[in-house]
Structures are given as C-alpha cells and as structure tokens.
Amino acid sequence: MALRIILTFSILLATSISLLCQSLSGVINNYYQIININSPIEIEVDDASGLNTCENVLIIQMRGADIDQSNTSSFGSITDYANSGNYEFSTIQSVNGNILTLTSPLVRQYSVSGFVQLVTFPQFNNASIDGQLSCQPWDGVKGGVLALRTTGKLSVNADIDVKGKGFRGGDLLSNNNWGCPPSSPDYFYAIGTYNHAAPKGEGISIIPPNISFGRGAAANGG
C-alpha cells in the first residue's frame, strides 16, 4: 500500500484596526481553472459564471515541478520547481465571456499545464472567525486553498481547518489473494504491471502513468 500524505495549501492574510466586524465560517472562496494566459493582464478561465468586476483574486499554480525519474533512491527528488507554487493577488477589471482583464499585470510566470487556478477571496475591515473556516477540497484541477484579507483586525474564535482538503493521497487497493508480498525493489511501476504496488499520492510534480505506482514518493507527494 502506498504511503498517503496530503498536502494542503492555505493562504491567510491579515493586518490591523477598524470598526465593523464581519462574522465568518464555512467556505468563503470560489475556484476557477485558468486555461490560458493571453497576456500579463488577460487570462481565460474554464467558466467565468459568478465572476464580477472589482473582485479580489488569487492566481496560483499548484503543480508542474520536475523530478528525478530514475529507478533509484533519488526518485522523486525535485530537479526544478519550474513555476509550481507561484502566486500573486490582483483584481478583476472586466469580464468578457470567459476572458478576464486584470487591473494590474501579472508579475510571475505560470504554466497552465501545471494547473493554475483563480481563487476569489473577500476583503473586510474587521473580521471574526466564529465558525469553522475551511475550503473546497482539491479535485485535481482546483480547490485546496483558503484565502482572505482584512485591512483591520482578524479575531480567531473558531478553527481554521483545511485538513484533507489539499493534494490527494494514493488510493487504497485491496486484493485478498496477495498473501505475503515479495520484495519490491523498484521505486516505480506502471499501472497494472505489478499487483503489489499501489498508486502514488499527488504532489507538486505531475508524473506519467508508467511511473505512477510504487513506493518512490514524487516530490512532496506520498
């Protein structure tokens, strides 16, 4: 069985002072897959339904790092982070179909093949977390991020819990005929080639099917 490790991405911003206090709980973000970056100020999402001008947004690339793919103990070592983990904040200036124009140009580089998402986030003067605050689970394309901003005071009176909402662990495989498995020296196996190997967990690298099973952890995956 593959080791299961779940990475959760959470971003929480706060500063200090003001008057009215907004009570927060539940999921306060919305998530959109970015399918193209046309220019530093123009991006295309899969479906812009619900997006409006003047909304605060987080752009973040979730995956795309390169790893050592050799069948050795070095398997999974990161050789290049590429653009994985890059993020920045902006505001929507206009919405035209699924094309969004931002109020300021993007500063960092992104590769949409590495799963870049746009996350809307609220901004408050003062805010109070009065019920459990969480995020939408990562579904392989988007989710797994919690973001908010206050210009005043943030009071934390309840849990911020994103446990299990990030990268997905390897699936559990069940086979009643396995018995005691033999030695498994390889660090990866292809799907369906070896019935004693389970799927690897997700991480910031994207691995092809021919090395997606077995004990070698890919980057920060399980």
CSV table of C-alpha atoms in Angstrom, one decimal:
chain,number,residue,atom,x,y,z
A,1,MET,CA,0.0,0.0,0.0
A,2,ALA,CA,1.4,3.4,-0.9
A,3,LEU,CA,2.0,5.9,1.9
A,4,ARG,CA,-0.6,8.5,2.0
A,5,ILE,CA,0.5,12.1,2.6
A,6,ILE,CA,-1.9,15.0,2.0
A,7,LEU,CA,-0.6,18.5,1.3
A,8,THR,CA,-2.9,21.3,2.0
A,9,PHE,CA,-2.4,24.7,0.5
A,10,SER,CA,-3.8,27.5,2.7
A,11,ILE,CA,-3.2,31.2,2.4
A,12,LEU,CA,-4.5,33.6,5.2
A,13,LEU,CA,-3.8,37.3,5.2
A,14,ALA,CA,-4.4,39.8,8.0
A,15,THR,CA,-3.4,43.3,9.0
A,16,SER,CA,-4.9,45.6,11.8
A,17,ILE,CA,-7.7,48.1,13.0
A,18,SER,CA,-11.2,49.3,12.0
A,19,LEU,CA,-14.9,49.3,13.2
A,20,LEU,CA,-17.5,46.9,11.8
A,21,CYS,CA,-16.8,43.2,12.2
A,22,GLN,CA,-17.8,40.5,9.7
A,23,SER,CA,-18.6,37.1,11.1
A,24,LEU,CA,-17.0,34.2,9.1
A,25,SER,CA,-17.5,30.5,8.8
A,26,GLY,CA,-17.7,27.8,6.2
A,27,VAL,CA,-16.1,28.2,2.7
A,28,ILE,CA,-15.6,31.8,1.6
A,29,ASN,CA,-13.7,31.3,-1.7
A,30,ASN,CA,-14.7,30.4,-5.2
A,31,TYR,CA,-12.4,28.5,-7.6
A,32,TYR,CA,-11.9,28.6,-11.3
A,33,GLN,CA,-9.4,26.8,-13.6
A,34,ILE,CA,-7.2,29.1,-15.7
A,35,ILE,CA,-6.9,27.5,-19.1
A,36,ASN,CA,-4.9,30.2,-20.9
A,37,ILE,CA,-2.9,33.3,-20.1
A,38,ASN,CA,-3.3,35.6,-23.1
A,39,SER,CA,-1.2,38.4,-21.8
A,40,PRO,CA,0.1,39.7,-18.4
A,41,ILE,CA,-3.3,41.4,-17.8
A,42,GLU,CA,-5.7,39.0,-19.7
A,43,ILE,CA,-6.5,35.4,-18.6
A,44,GLU,CA,-9.1,32.9,-19.7
A,45,VAL,CA,-10.9,30.6,-17.2
A,46,ASP,CA,-12.9,27.5,-17.8
A,47,ASP,CA,-16.2,29.1,-16.8
A,48,ALA,CA,-16.5,32.7,-15.6
A,49,SER,CA,-20.0,32.3,-14.3
A,50,GLY,CA,-20.3,34.2,-11.0
A,51,LEU,CA,-17.2,36.4,-11.5
A,52,ASN,CA,-17.7,40.1,-11.4
A,53,THR,CA,-15.6,43.3,-11.9
A,54,CYS,CA,-13.7,44.6,-8.8
A,55,GLU,CA,-13.5,41.1,-7.2
A,56,ASN,CA,-10.2,40.3,-5.4
A,57,VAL,CA,-8.5,37.2,-6.9
A,58,LEU,CA,-5.6,35.0,-6.1
A,59,ILE,CA,-3.7,33.4,-9.1
A,60,ILE,CA,-1.7,30.3,-8.0
A,61,GLN,CA,0.0,27.5,-9.9
A,62,MET,CA,-0.5,24.2,-8.0
A,63,ARG,CA,1.8,21.7,-9.8
A,64,GLY,CA,4.4,21.4,-12.5
A,65,ALA,CA,7.7,20.7,-10.8
A,66,ASP,CA,10.3,18.4,-12.4
A,67,ILE,CA,11.6,15.4,-10.5
A,68,ASP,CA,14.3,12.8,-10.8
A,69,GLN,CA,12.6,9.8,-12.5
A,70,SER,CA,15.4,7.3,-12.2
A,71,ASN,CA,14.7,3.9,-10.6
A,72,THR,CA,17.0,4.7,-7.7
A,73,SER,CA,16.7,6.1,-4.2
A,74,SER,CA,16.9,9.6,-5.8
A,75,PHE,CA,13.5,9.0,-7.4
A,76,GLY,CA,11.1,11.9,-6.7
A,77,SER,CA,13.9,14.4,-5.8
A,78,ILE,CA,12.9,17.9,-7.2
A,79,THR,CA,15.3,18.9,-10.0
A,80,ASP,CA,13.4,22.1,-11.0
A,81,TYR,CA,10.4,23.8,-9.2
A,82,ALA,CA,9.6,25.4,-12.6
A,83,ASN,CA,6.6,27.7,-11.9
A,84,SER,CA,4.9,25.5,-9.3
A,85,GLY,CA,3.9,27.4,-6.2
A,86,ASN,CA,4.0,30.8,-7.9
A,87,TYR,CA,1.1,33.0,-6.8
A,88,GLU,CA,0.0,36.7,-6.6
A,89,PHE,CA,-3.0,38.8,-5.9
A,90,SER,CA,-5.0,41.0,-8.3
A,91,THR,CA,-8.4,42.5,-9.0
A,92,ILE,CA,-10.8,41.8,-11.9
A,93,GLN,CA,-11.2,44.9,-14.1
A,94,SER,CA,-13.6,43.4,-16.6
A,95,VAL,CA,-15.3,40.1,-17.6
A,96,ASN,CA,-15.9,39.3,-21.3
A,97,GLY,CA,-17.3,35.8,-21.7
A,98,ASN,CA,-14.6,33.6,-20.1
A,99,ILE,CA,-11.9,36.3,-20.6
A,100,LEU,CA,-10.8,38.3,-17.6
A,101,THR,CA,-8.9,41.5,-17.7
A,102,LEU,CA,-6.9,42.3,-14.5
A,103,THR,CA,-6.3,45.8,-13.1
A,104,SER,CA,-2.5,45.1,-13.0
A,105,PRO,CA,-0.2,42.9,-15.0
A,106,LEU,CA,1.0,39.5,-13.6
A,107,VAL,CA,4.5,39.7,-12.2
A,108,ARG,CA,5.3,35.9,-12.0
A,109,GLN,CA,5.4,33.3,-14.7
A,110,TYR,CA,2.8,30.5,-15.0
A,111,SER,CA,2.3,27.3,-17.0
A,112,VAL,CA,-1.3,26.3,-17.4
A,113,SER,CA,-0.2,22.7,-17.8
A,114,GLY,CA,0.7,22.8,-14.1
A,115,PHE,CA,-2.8,23.5,-13.0
A,116,VAL,CA,-3.2,27.3,-12.5
A,117,GLN,CA,-6.3,28.4,-10.7
A,118,LEU,CA,-8.0,31.6,-9.9
A,119,VAL,CA,-9.5,31.9,-6.4
A,120,THR,CA,-11.8,34.8,-5.4
A,121,PHE,CA,-11.3,36.0,-1.9
A,122,PRO,CA,-13.2,38.5,0.3
A,123,GLN,CA,-11.8,41.6,1.9
A,124,PHE,CA,-13.1,43.0,5.2
A,125,ASN,CA,-12.3,45.8,7.6
A,126,ASN,CA,-12.5,43.7,10.8
A,127,ALA,CA,-13.5,40.1,10.7
A,128,SER,CA,-14.2,37.4,13.2
A,129,ILE,CA,-13.9,33.6,12.6
A,130,ASP,CA,-16.9,32.4,14.6
A,131,GLY,CA,-17.5,29.0,13.0
A,132,GLN,CA,-15.1,26.5,11.4
A,133,LEU,CA,-13.5,28.1,8.3
A,134,SER,CA,-12.4,25.7,5.5
A,135,CYS,CA,-12.0,25.5,1.8
A,136,GLN,CA,-13.2,23.5,-1.2
A,137,PRO,CA,-11.3,20.2,-1.5
A,138,TRP,CA,-8.7,19.9,-4.2
A,139,ASP,CA,-10.3,18.0,-7.1
A,140,GLY,CA,-7.2,17.5,-9.3
A,141,VAL,CA,-7.8,20.9,-11.0
A,142,LYS,CA,-8.8,23.4,-8.4
A,143,GLY,CA,-9.6,23.9,-4.7
A,144,GLY,CA,-7.4,23.2,-1.7
A,145,VAL,CA,-6.8,26.9,-0.9
A,146,LEU,CA,-8.2,29.2,1.8
A,147,ALA,CA,-7.7,33.0,1.3
A,148,LEU,CA,-9.0,36.2,2.8
A,149,ARG,CA,-7.8,39.7,3.6
A,150,THR,CA,-8.6,42.1,6.4
A,151,THR,CA,-7.5,45.8,6.5
A,152,GLY,CA,-8.2,45.8,10.2
A,153,LYS,CA,-8.4,43.2,12.9
A,154,LEU,CA,-8.9,39.4,12.5
A,155,SER,CA,-10.3,37.6,15.5
A,156,VAL,CA,-10.0,33.8,15.5
A,157,ASN,CA,-12.7,32.3,17.7
A,158,ALA,CA,-13.1,29.0,15.9
A,159,ASP,CA,-11.0,26.5,14.0
A,160,ILE,CA,-9.4,27.1,10.6
A,161,ASP,CA,-9.5,23.5,9.3
A,162,VAL,CA,-8.3,22.6,5.8
A,163,LYS,CA,-7.2,19.1,6.9
A,164,GLY,CA,-7.6,16.6,4.0
A,165,LYS,CA,-8.5,19.3,1.5
A,166,GLY,CA,-5.2,19.5,-0.3
A,167,PHE,CA,-3.4,17.1,-2.7
A,168,ARG,CA,-4.9,13.7,-2.7
A,169,GLY,CA,-3.2,10.7,-1.3
A,170,GLY,CA,-2.7,7.4,-3.1
A,171,ASP,CA,-5.7,5.2,-3.5
A,172,LEU,CA,-6.0,2.1,-1.3
A,173,LEU,CA,-6.0,-1.1,-3.4
A,174,SER,CA,-7.5,-4.3,-2.0
A,175,ASN,CA,-6.6,-7.9,-3.2
A,176,ASN,CA,-7.5,-10.8,-1.0
A,177,ASN,CA,-5.1,-13.1,-3.0
A,178,TRP,CA,-2.0,-11.2,-2.3
A,179,GLY,CA,-0.8,-13.1,0.7
A,180,CYS,CA,2.7,-12.0,1.8
A,181,PRO,CA,4.1,-9.8,-1.0
A,182,PRO,CA,7.6,-10.5,-2.3
A,183,SER,CA,10.4,-7.9,-2.2
A,184,SER,CA,9.6,-4.8,-4.2
A,185,PRO,CA,12.9,-3.2,-5.1
A,186,ASP,CA,11.7,-0.8,-7.8
A,187,TYR,CA,10.8,2.8,-7.0
A,188,PHE,CA,8.0,2.9,-9.5
A,189,TYR,CA,5.8,0.7,-11.6
A,190,ALA,CA,3.4,1.3,-14.4
A,191,ILE,CA,-0.4,0.9,-13.9
A,192,GLY,CA,-1.4,-2.7,-14.0
A,193,THR,CA,2.1,-4.2,-14.3
A,194,TYR,CA,2.6,-5.2,-10.7
A,195,ASN,CA,-0.3,-6.1,-8.3
A,196,HIS,CA,1.7,-5.4,-5.2
A,197,ALA,CA,2.1,-1.7,-6.0
A,198,ALA,CA,-0.5,1.0,-5.1
A,199,PRO,CA,-0.9,4.5,-6.7
A,200,LYS,CA,1.4,7.2,-5.6
A,201,GLY,CA,-0.1,10.2,-3.8
A,202,GLU,CA,-0.2,13.6,-5.5
A,203,GLY,CA,2.3,16.4,-5.1
A,204,ILE,CA,3.7,19.4,-6.9
A,205,SER,CA,5.0,17.2,-9.7
A,206,ILE,CA,2.9,15.6,-12.4
A,207,ILE,CA,4.1,12.0,-13.2
A,208,PRO,CA,3.2,9.9,-16.2
A,209,PRO,CA,1.2,6.7,-15.9
A,210,ASN,CA,4.3,4.5,-16.5
A,211,ILE,CA,5.8,5.6,-13.1
A,212,SER,CA,2.7,6.4,-11.1
A,213,PHE,CA,2.6,3.3,-8.9
A,214,GLY,CA,5.0,2.1,-6.2
A,215,ARG,CA,7.0,3.3,-3.2
A,216,GLY,CA,9.0,6.1,-4.5
A,217,ALA,CA,7.4,9.4,-3.4
A,218,ALA,CA,7.2,12.0,-6.2
A,219,ALA,CA,8.4,15.4,-4.8
A,220,ASN,CA,6.3,16.2,-1.8
A,221,GLY,CA,3.6,13.5,-2.7
A,222,GLY,CA,3.0,10.3,-0.8
